[in-house]
Amino acid sequence: MGVNILVVDDEKELADVIELYLKNDGCNVYKFYTGGEALTCIENTQLDLAILDVMLPDMDGFQLCRKIREKAFYPIIMLTARGSDQDKIMGLTIGADDYITKPFNPLEVTARVKTQLRRYMQYNNAASRREEAANEYDIRGLVINRESHKCFLYQRELQLTPIEFAILWYLCEHQGTVVPSEELFEAVWEEKYLNNNNTVMAHIGRLREKMDESARKPSFIKTVWGVGYTIEK
């Protein structure tokens, strides 16, 4: 694939295995066992995706995730032994795109990497996005353009990750109808929706935060409890 991937995990054997599988797929891998070492790479390297372990000896993966999101919007996959919904929501809320719980099959990691990179490249390659459908929606001051991959709210640009952009675009595309959480998840993540999946909810919360929206009285993304989400006409 010829892409640059950051791998940060203090379990050396696991990090080495992930590196091996990614290199076999043609990726350039920047591997580190501590967060401090990874920070230098984050600051000085053009990366396409990051795989971050939550539990590191000097700092946690959430701190690295926040650092990346200060200036970049490439996909972030969190690796952790923690399996609680609270930890998953935390990671997704601060900007992670996917979350894999240890132990896992390395092939699962490479499959998730390919999915995230395909989506990232799709939304950052204008040529691949030219379709017959509308390229822009303007909804009461919310302007989202698929060609430029930019979004403005009352002329203020919103810095959205590819996942956040895809969610908002899908809701705008289906403006006036209620989009079930299952449908939204499967359309954006291209995976089967599982019960009690809080991924969509976490990303909607982050979108509202960026839009300065109140969850109780949102002007744009409204929750239809027990069903899904809608942007009204």
PDB file of C-alpha atoms in Angstrom:
ATOM      1  CA  MET A   1       0.000   0.000   0.000  1.00  0.00           C
ATOM      2  CA  GLY A   2       3.001   2.317   0.471  1.00  0.00           C
ATOM      3  CA  VAL A   3       1.445   4.158   3.415  1.00  0.00           C
ATOM      4  CA  ASN A   4       3.052   5.309   6.673  1.00  0.00           C
ATOM      5  CA  ILE A   5       1.638   3.694   9.801  1.00  0.00           C
ATOM      6  CA  LEU A   6       2.542   4.444  13.409  1.00  0.00           C
ATOM      7  CA  VAL A   7       2.445   1.480  15.836  1.00  0.00           C
ATOM      8  CA  VAL A   8       2.824   2.176  19.570  1.00  0.00           C
ATOM      9  CA  ASP A   9       2.635  -0.744  22.010  1.00  0.00           C
ATOM     10  CA  ASP A  10       4.874  -1.630  24.965  1.00  0.00           C
ATOM     11  CA  GLU A  11       4.263  -5.358  24.387  1.00  0.00           C
ATOM     12  CA  LYS A  12       7.252  -5.806  22.099  1.00  0.00           C
ATOM     13  CA  GLU A  13       6.273  -9.199  20.717  1.00  0.00           C
ATOM     14  CA  LEU A  14       2.805  -7.940  19.823  1.00  0.00           C
ATOM     15  CA  ALA A  15       4.163  -4.758  18.241  1.00  0.00           C
ATOM     16  CA  ASP A  16       6.661  -6.822  16.243  1.00  0.00           C
ATOM     17  CA  VAL A  17       3.907  -9.116  14.946  1.00  0.00           C
ATOM     18  CA  ILE A  18       1.733  -6.173  13.895  1.00  0.00           C
ATOM     19  CA  GLU A  19       4.741  -4.631  12.164  1.00  0.00           C
ATOM     20  CA  LEU A  20       5.451  -7.869  10.301  1.00  0.00           C
ATOM     21  CA  TYR A  21       1.882  -8.223   9.016  1.00  0.00           C
ATOM     22  CA  LEU A  22       1.675  -4.568   7.959  1.00  0.00           C
ATOM     23  CA  LYS A  23       5.025  -4.710   6.173  1.00  0.00           C
ATOM     24  CA  ASN A  24       3.849  -7.824   4.340  1.00  0.00           C
ATOM     25  CA  ASP A  25       0.995  -5.646   3.043  1.00  0.00           C
ATOM     26  CA  GLY A  26       3.485  -3.078   1.762  1.00  0.00           C
ATOM     27  CA  CYS A  27       3.156  -0.524   4.588  1.00  0.00           C
ATOM     28  CA  ASN A  28       5.950   1.594   6.020  1.00  0.00           C
ATOM     29  CA  VAL A  29       5.840   1.027   9.772  1.00  0.00           C
ATOM     30  CA  TYR A  30       7.107   3.402  12.480  1.00  0.00           C
ATOM     31  CA  LYS A  31       7.172   1.252  15.621  1.00  0.00           C
ATOM     32  CA  PHE A  32       7.697   2.491  19.183  1.00  0.00           C
ATOM     33  CA  TYR A  33       7.347   0.975  22.644  1.00  0.00           C
ATOM     34  CA  THR A  34       6.764   4.245  24.567  1.00  0.00           C
ATOM     35  CA  GLY A  35       4.601   7.292  24.077  1.00  0.00           C
ATOM     36  CA  GLY A  36       7.524   9.684  24.388  1.00  0.00           C
ATOM     37  CA  GLU A  37       9.333   8.138  21.440  1.00  0.00           C
ATOM     38  CA  ALA A  38       6.129   8.185  19.411  1.00  0.00           C
ATOM     39  CA  LEU A  39       5.558  11.907  20.044  1.00  0.00           C
ATOM     40  CA  THR A  40       8.692  12.815  18.106  1.00  0.00           C
ATOM     41  CA  CYS A  41       7.485  10.734  15.177  1.00  0.00           C
ATOM     42  CA  ILE A  42       4.018  12.297  15.329  1.00  0.00           C
ATOM     43  CA  GLU A  43       5.525  15.781  15.187  1.00  0.00           C
ATOM     44  CA  ASN A  44       7.981  15.114  12.355  1.00  0.00           C
ATOM     45  CA  THR A  45       6.507  12.401  10.122  1.00  0.00           C
ATOM     46  CA  GLN A  46       3.733  12.465   7.532  1.00  0.00           C
ATOM     47  CA  LEU A  47       1.563   9.589   8.732  1.00  0.00           C
ATOM     48  CA  ASP A  48      -1.513   7.964   7.194  1.00  0.00           C
ATOM     49  CA  LEU A  49      -2.769   5.961  10.208  1.00  0.00           C
ATOM     50  CA  ALA A  50      -1.886   5.316  13.853  1.00  0.00           C
ATOM     51  CA  ILE A  51      -2.333   2.186  15.979  1.00  0.00           C
ATOM     52  CA  LEU A  52      -2.080   3.122  19.660  1.00  0.00           C
ATOM     53  CA  ASP A  53      -2.026   0.935  22.755  1.00  0.00           C
ATOM     54  CA  VAL A  54      -3.930   2.518  25.638  1.00  0.00           C
ATOM     55  CA  MET A  55      -1.638   1.289  28.414  1.00  0.00           C
ATOM     56  CA  LEU A  56       1.929   2.564  27.922  1.00  0.00           C
ATOM     57  CA  PRO A  57       4.714   2.884  30.526  1.00  0.00           C
ATOM     58  CA  ASP A  58       5.067   6.674  30.298  1.00  0.00           C
ATOM     59  CA  MET A  59       1.657   7.931  29.139  1.00  0.00           C
ATOM     60  CA  ASP A  60      -1.594   6.463  27.877  1.00  0.00           C
ATOM     61  CA  GLY A  61      -2.759   6.123  24.300  1.00  0.00           C
ATOM     62  CA  PHE A  62      -5.550   8.612  24.911  1.00  0.00           C
ATOM     63  CA  GLN A  63      -2.931  11.351  25.394  1.00  0.00           C
ATOM     64  CA  LEU A  64      -1.279  10.407  22.117  1.00  0.00           C
ATOM     65  CA  CYS A  65      -4.664  10.390  20.402  1.00  0.00           C
ATOM     66  CA  ARG A  66      -5.385  13.919  21.658  1.00  0.00           C
ATOM     67  CA  LYS A  67      -1.953  15.067  20.493  1.00  0.00           C
ATOM     68  CA  ILE A  68      -2.545  13.734  16.998  1.00  0.00           C
ATOM     69  CA  ARG A  69      -5.981  15.324  16.795  1.00  0.00           C
ATOM     70  CA  GLU A  70      -4.491  18.748  17.535  1.00  0.00           C
ATOM     71  CA  LYS A  71      -3.199  18.873  13.967  1.00  0.00           C
ATOM     72  CA  ALA A  72      -4.099  15.748  11.983  1.00  0.00           C
ATOM     73  CA  PHE A  73      -7.185  13.780  10.995  1.00  0.00           C
ATOM     74  CA  TYR A  74      -5.801  10.494   9.705  1.00  0.00           C
ATOM     75  CA  PRO A  75      -7.428   7.345  11.180  1.00  0.00           C
ATOM     76  CA  ILE A  76      -6.537   6.180  14.692  1.00  0.00           C
ATOM     77  CA  ILE A  77      -7.094   2.619  15.918  1.00  0.00           C
ATOM     78  CA  MET A  78      -6.848   1.994  19.669  1.00  0.00           C
ATOM     79  CA  LEU A  79      -5.506  -1.321  21.029  1.00  0.00           C
ATOM     80  CA  THR A  80      -6.247  -2.244  24.614  1.00  0.00           C
ATOM     81  CA  ALA A  81      -6.798  -5.038  27.100  1.00  0.00           C
ATOM     82  CA  ARG A  82      -9.660  -3.008  28.475  1.00  0.00           C
ATOM     83  CA  GLY A  83     -13.042  -4.089  27.193  1.00  0.00           C
ATOM     84  CA  SER A  84     -15.467  -1.796  28.974  1.00  0.00           C
ATOM     85  CA  ASP A  85     -17.863   0.425  27.037  1.00  0.00           C
ATOM     86  CA  GLN A  86     -16.633   3.419  29.047  1.00  0.00           C
ATOM     87  CA  ASP A  87     -13.083   3.012  27.737  1.00  0.00           C
ATOM     88  CA  LYS A  88     -14.321   2.557  24.182  1.00  0.00           C
ATOM     89  CA  ILE A  89     -16.498   5.653  24.392  1.00  0.00           C
ATOM     90  CA  MET A  90     -13.571   7.604  25.822  1.00  0.00           C
ATOM     91  CA  GLY A  91     -11.342   6.663  22.899  1.00  0.00           C
ATOM     92  CA  LEU A  92     -13.986   7.364  20.286  1.00  0.00           C
ATOM     93  CA  THR A  93     -14.985  10.647  21.902  1.00  0.00           C
ATOM     94  CA  ILE A  94     -11.479  12.103  21.824  1.00  0.00           C
ATOM     95  CA  GLY A  95     -11.069  11.260  18.151  1.00  0.00           C
ATOM     96  CA  ALA A  96     -10.240   7.571  17.669  1.00  0.00           C
ATOM     97  CA  ASP A  97     -11.870   5.881  14.682  1.00  0.00           C
ATOM     98  CA  ASP A  98     -11.777   2.252  15.771  1.00  0.00           C
ATOM     99  CA  TYR A  99     -11.141   0.183  18.881  1.00  0.00           C
ATOM    100  CA  ILE A 100      -9.768  -3.379  19.089  1.00  0.00           C
ATOM    101  CA  THR A 101      -9.683  -5.327  22.356  1.00  0.00           C
ATOM    102  CA  LYS A 102      -6.805  -7.683  23.132  1.00  0.00           C
ATOM    103  CA  PRO A 103      -6.255 -10.535  22.512  1.00  0.00           C
ATOM    104  CA  PHE A 104      -6.892 -10.354  18.776  1.00  0.00           C
ATOM    105  CA  ASN A 105      -5.874 -11.978  15.530  1.00  0.00           C
ATOM    106  CA  PRO A 106      -3.251  -9.851  13.687  1.00  0.00           C
ATOM    107  CA  LEU A 107      -5.270 -10.435  10.512  1.00  0.00           C
ATOM    108  CA  GLU A 108      -8.128  -8.555  12.163  1.00  0.00           C
ATOM    109  CA  VAL A 109      -5.824  -5.584  12.694  1.00  0.00           C
ATOM    110  CA  THR A 110      -4.683  -5.549   9.070  1.00  0.00           C
ATOM    111  CA  ALA A 111      -8.297  -5.836   7.905  1.00  0.00           C
ATOM    112  CA  ARG A 112      -9.316  -2.879  10.067  1.00  0.00           C
ATOM    113  CA  VAL A 113      -6.314  -0.914   8.803  1.00  0.00           C
ATOM    114  CA  LYS A 114      -7.325  -1.519   5.188  1.00  0.00           C
ATOM    115  CA  THR A 115     -10.904  -0.446   5.897  1.00  0.00           C
ATOM    116  CA  GLN A 116      -9.829   2.764   7.622  1.00  0.00           C
ATOM    117  CA  LEU A 117      -7.267   3.631   4.938  1.00  0.00           C
ATOM    118  CA  ARG A 118      -9.749   2.979   2.126  1.00  0.00           C
ATOM    119  CA  ARG A 119     -12.223   5.359   3.744  1.00  0.00           C
ATOM    120  CA  TYR A 120      -9.534   7.951   4.484  1.00  0.00           C
ATOM    121  CA  MET A 121      -8.176   7.896   0.935  1.00  0.00           C
ATOM    122  CA  GLN A 122     -11.677   8.006  -0.520  1.00  0.00           C
ATOM    123  CA  TYR A 123     -12.574  11.197   1.303  1.00  0.00           C
ATOM    124  CA  ASN A 124      -9.223  12.799   0.543  1.00  0.00           C
ATOM    125  CA  ASN A 125      -9.106  12.010  -3.154  1.00  0.00           C
ATOM    126  CA  ALA A 126     -11.433  14.327  -5.047  1.00  0.00           C
ATOM    127  CA  ALA A 127     -11.243  12.299  -8.236  1.00  0.00           C
ATOM    128  CA  SER A 128     -12.657   9.192  -6.576  1.00  0.00           C
ATOM    129  CA  ARG A 129     -15.524  11.171  -5.080  1.00  0.00           C
ATOM    130  CA  ARG A 130     -16.994  12.590  -8.307  1.00  0.00           C
ATOM    131  CA  GLU A 131     -20.401  10.939  -8.661  1.00  0.00           C
ATOM    132  CA  GLU A 132     -23.744  11.970 -10.107  1.00  0.00           C
ATOM    133  CA  ALA A 133     -25.136  12.721  -6.650  1.00  0.00           C
ATOM    134  CA  ALA A 134     -24.999  16.232  -5.188  1.00  0.00           C
ATOM    135  CA  ASN A 135     -21.555  17.352  -4.059  1.00  0.00           C
ATOM    136  CA  GLU A 136     -22.765  19.962  -1.572  1.00  0.00           C
ATOM    137  CA  TYR A 137     -25.561  20.527   0.917  1.00  0.00           C
ATOM    138  CA  ASP A 138     -26.474  23.857   2.492  1.00  0.00           C
ATOM    139  CA  ILE A 139     -28.806  23.345   5.441  1.00  0.00           C
ATOM    140  CA  ARG A 140     -29.647  26.465   7.433  1.00  0.00           C
ATOM    141  CA  GLY A 141     -26.033  27.649   7.560  1.00  0.00           C
ATOM    142  CA  LEU A 142     -24.446  24.194   7.653  1.00  0.00           C
ATOM    143  CA  VAL A 143     -22.516  23.767   4.398  1.00  0.00           C
ATOM    144  CA  ILE A 144     -20.832  20.451   3.630  1.00  0.00           C
ATOM    145  CA  ASN A 145     -18.994  19.801   0.361  1.00  0.00           C
ATOM    146  CA  ARG A 146     -17.934  16.319  -0.715  1.00  0.00           C
ATOM    147  CA  GLU A 147     -15.658  17.606  -3.492  1.00  0.00           C
ATOM    148  CA  SER A 148     -13.461  19.687  -1.186  1.00  0.00           C
ATOM    149  CA  HIS A 149     -14.163  17.557   1.904  1.00  0.00           C
ATOM    150  CA  LYS A 150     -14.852  20.732   3.854  1.00  0.00           C
ATOM    151  CA  CYS A 151     -17.662  21.625   6.226  1.00  0.00           C
ATOM    152  CA  PHE A 152     -18.680  25.079   7.470  1.00  0.00           C
ATOM    153  CA  LEU A 153     -21.158  26.101  10.136  1.00  0.00           C
ATOM    154  CA  TYR A 154     -22.178  29.747   9.866  1.00  0.00           C
ATOM    155  CA  GLN A 155     -18.997  30.336   7.799  1.00  0.00           C
ATOM    156  CA  ARG A 156     -16.781  28.753  10.497  1.00  0.00           C
ATOM    157  CA  GLU A 157     -14.874  25.735   9.217  1.00  0.00           C
ATOM    158  CA  LEU A 158     -15.356  22.541  11.229  1.00  0.00           C
ATOM    159  CA  GLN A 159     -12.270  20.346  11.506  1.00  0.00           C
ATOM    160  CA  LEU A 160     -13.791  16.891  10.955  1.00  0.00           C
ATOM    161  CA  THR A 161     -12.133  13.496  10.785  1.00  0.00           C
ATOM    162  CA  PRO A 162     -13.058  11.299   7.787  1.00  0.00           C
ATOM    163  CA  ILE A 163     -15.443   9.314  10.001  1.00  0.00           C
ATOM    164  CA  GLU A 164     -17.145  12.460  11.320  1.00  0.00           C
ATOM    165  CA  PHE A 165     -17.437  13.854   7.806  1.00  0.00           C
ATOM    166  CA  ALA A 166     -18.949  10.584   6.552  1.00  0.00           C
ATOM    167  CA  ILE A 167     -21.541  10.541   9.352  1.00  0.00           C
ATOM    168  CA  LEU A 168     -22.565  14.142   8.762  1.00  0.00           C
ATOM    169  CA  TRP A 169     -22.653  13.690   4.991  1.00  0.00           C
ATOM    170  CA  TYR A 170     -24.882  10.611   5.286  1.00  0.00           C
ATOM    171  CA  LEU A 171     -27.314  12.446   7.572  1.00  0.00           C
ATOM    172  CA  CYS A 172     -27.405  15.447   5.210  1.00  0.00           C
ATOM    173  CA  GLU A 173     -27.891  13.109   2.260  1.00  0.00           C
ATOM    174  CA  HIS A 174     -30.933  11.654   4.063  1.00  0.00           C
ATOM    175  CA  GLN A 175     -32.188  14.992   5.382  1.00  0.00           C
ATOM    176  CA  GLY A 176     -35.763  14.875   6.594  1.00  0.00           C
ATOM    177  CA  THR A 177     -35.737  11.156   7.366  1.00  0.00           C
ATOM    178  CA  VAL A 178     -34.724   9.290  10.514  1.00  0.00           C
ATOM    179  CA  VAL A 179     -31.581   7.217   9.942  1.00  0.00           C
ATOM    180  CA  PRO A 180     -31.444   4.183  12.260  1.00  0.00           C
ATOM    181  CA  SER A 181     -28.214   3.774  14.201  1.00  0.00           C
ATOM    182  CA  GLU A 182     -27.702   0.366  12.585  1.00  0.00           C
ATOM    183  CA  GLU A 183     -27.993   1.815   9.075  1.00  0.00           C
ATOM    184  CA  LEU A 184     -25.663   4.714   9.868  1.00  0.00           C
ATOM    185  CA  PHE A 185     -23.023   2.403  11.348  1.00  0.00           C
ATOM    186  CA  GLU A 186     -23.113  -0.058   8.464  1.00  0.00           C
ATOM    187  CA  ALA A 187     -23.039   2.739   5.851  1.00  0.00           C
ATOM    188  CA  VAL A 188     -20.057   4.532   7.412  1.00  0.00           C
ATOM    189  CA  TRP A 189     -18.006   1.694   8.922  1.00  0.00           C
ATOM    190  CA  GLU A 190     -18.975  -0.888   6.296  1.00  0.00           C
ATOM    191  CA  GLU A 191     -19.308  -3.529   9.001  1.00  0.00           C
ATOM    192  CA  LYS A 192     -22.205  -5.424  10.553  1.00  0.00           C
ATOM    193  CA  TYR A 193     -23.836  -3.549  13.424  1.00  0.00           C
ATOM    194  CA  LEU A 194     -23.765  -5.337  16.790  1.00  0.00           C
ATOM    195  CA  ASN A 195     -26.180  -4.835  19.649  1.00  0.00           C
ATOM    196  CA  ASN A 196     -25.143  -2.309  22.321  1.00  0.00           C
ATOM    197  CA  ASN A 197     -22.702  -0.682  19.910  1.00  0.00           C
ATOM    198  CA  ASN A 198     -21.957   2.804  21.271  1.00  0.00           C
ATOM    199  CA  THR A 199     -19.664   3.832  18.426  1.00  0.00           C
ATOM    200  CA  VAL A 200     -22.262   5.924  16.585  1.00  0.00           C
ATOM    201  CA  MET A 201     -23.393   7.640  19.789  1.00  0.00           C
ATOM    202  CA  ALA A 202     -19.825   8.590  20.693  1.00  0.00           C
ATOM    203  CA  HIS A 203     -19.141  10.103  17.276  1.00  0.00           C
ATOM    204  CA  ILE A 204     -22.449  11.972  17.229  1.00  0.00           C
ATOM    205  CA  GLY A 205     -21.491  13.437  20.603  1.00  0.00           C
ATOM    206  CA  ARG A 206     -18.142  14.581  19.228  1.00  0.00           C
ATOM    207  CA  LEU A 207     -19.813  16.107  16.157  1.00  0.00           C
ATOM    208  CA  ARG A 208     -22.222  18.051  18.348  1.00  0.00           C
ATOM    209  CA  GLU A 209     -19.307  19.262  20.453  1.00  0.00           C
ATOM    210  CA  LYS A 210     -17.533  20.599  17.373  1.00  0.00           C
ATOM    211  CA  MET A 211     -20.761  22.248  16.232  1.00  0.00           C
ATOM    212  CA  ASP A 212     -21.340  23.764  19.707  1.00  0.00           C
ATOM    213  CA  GLU A 213     -24.631  21.885  19.812  1.00  0.00           C
ATOM    214  CA  SER A 214     -26.610  21.058  22.934  1.00  0.00           C
ATOM    215  CA  ALA A 215     -27.501  17.369  23.164  1.00  0.00           C
ATOM    216  CA  ARG A 216     -30.848  18.327  24.727  1.00  0.00           C
ATOM    217  CA  LYS A 217     -31.813  20.977  22.174  1.00  0.00           C
ATOM    218  CA  PRO A 218     -29.724  20.468  19.039  1.00  0.00           C
ATOM    219  CA  SER A 219     -30.365  22.645  16.004  1.00  0.00           C
ATOM    220  CA  PHE A 220     -29.089  20.106  13.509  1.00  0.00           C
ATOM    221  CA  ILE A 221     -28.430  16.491  14.535  1.00  0.00           C
ATOM    222  CA  LYS A 222     -31.476  15.387  16.494  1.00  0.00           C
ATOM    223  CA  THR A 223     -31.888  12.100  18.328  1.00  0.00           C
ATOM    224  CA  VAL A 224     -35.037  10.049  17.834  1.00  0.00           C
ATOM    225  CA  TRP A 225     -34.836   7.864  20.911  1.00  0.00           C
ATOM    226  CA  GLY A 226     -34.891   4.161  20.230  1.00  0.00           C
ATOM    227  CA  VAL A 227     -34.568   4.722  16.475  1.00  0.00           C
ATOM    228  CA  GLY A 228     -31.642   6.849  15.339  1.00  0.00           C
ATOM    229  CA  TYR A 229     -30.730  10.355  14.177  1.00  0.00           C
ATOM    230  CA  THR A 230     -32.065  12.960  11.776  1.00  0.00           C
ATOM    231  CA  ILE A 231     -31.330  16.374  10.329  1.00  0.00           C
ATOM    232  CA  GLU A 232     -34.658  18.043   9.711  1.00  0.00           C
ATOM    233  CA  LYS A 233     -35.465  20.017   6.581  1.00  0.00           C
TER     234      LYS A 233
END
